[in-house]
């Protein structure tokens, strides 16, 4: 359909950026069955029988990965990157935008305008019209965003930590007291918005989150 499902500028390409970007796109458009990605270490595990943390988050919602071995294999995506790279610098200069935070509000408007109004030269339709046609013809396999209690925790940077001898756990630059015995293990979740959650166990289908503490 050539729809641009999301566009956002980050300070760097890291796990936190993907954990912010992907669920936003899924909430707007639905969950795909598969993502076509490159061999970046965030996607491609060192062991073939393992998953990266991002790969595990996607698998939790039934999304698998297909790897492109060269940039040329992802030609449609690379052309879309060139489209934005050719236009955004001039737009941002004209609007005196010099930071990602100020750029992203405008960028979202531009993305939606392109999807709704610009006729793609290869398919002869706007991306929104092509997507609507695919849905009418039942060629769309996107699934609606699930009502899942694990959603905010799956899309967080998680690490297992241990309660210290003082009954506290690290939370950013602080140490926070928790109602657990020293030596207890729990899971630290760093959310893309900067908040922190502590869970008794990692996401598991069929169970509910056991939230110990949340810090906004």
Phi, psi and omega in degrees: 000341183068017176294136171271106188282345178187153177206121182205142180260133178238163178291336180198160177271096181222178184300318181300322179296315179294324180288343173271316187289311188297311180296332177294317178294320180294321180296325182280321190245342184107168182270129176278171173276335188206148171244138179262112190231169174270191184261030175303147183298339176292335180258318191263115183285158177289329177250135183295339181265008184247173174231144169288169179297323178292318177300322179292322178297317178294317180298327180303328179252024173072030180249121179259172182243140170241132187261132172264127185277341180223157174302326182297331180293338179251048187302318181297320180291316181297323178294324177293323175300316180297323178304310182288320180297331180281341185250324188295319181304317181292320180295315181294324177295317181295327181267003181057042178263125185230012179219151178302323183298318180285332183287328193291327178296314178294321182298322179294322176297316180297319180298312182293325176297316180297317179298322187270331192242333187269123179282124181285133187294334182276325185255348176073013178223164167288154177303320179297319179294320179295321179293319179297320179296318179298322179292319179297323182272007178057041175257011183253129179246015176295140180251145180296153176303128184285152173272082189242126181295342181276350189313306183292339182271327175299320181267053176220157176277112187252144174213146178275132180230173183233139176292130182287171178301336180272005180077018183240160177230152179286138176217093186067234180270004183248170168236123188250136178283138176233157182272059178223154180291145174307139182092348178295147179256142177211177186243124179270123180245114176264112183274153181301334180278002178097347179284163183229136175237153175238124181246151177286331179209159182287169180305134180213125181301139178089353177242167177252152179297138173254092184279122180269319184198145174228137180236119181277000000 
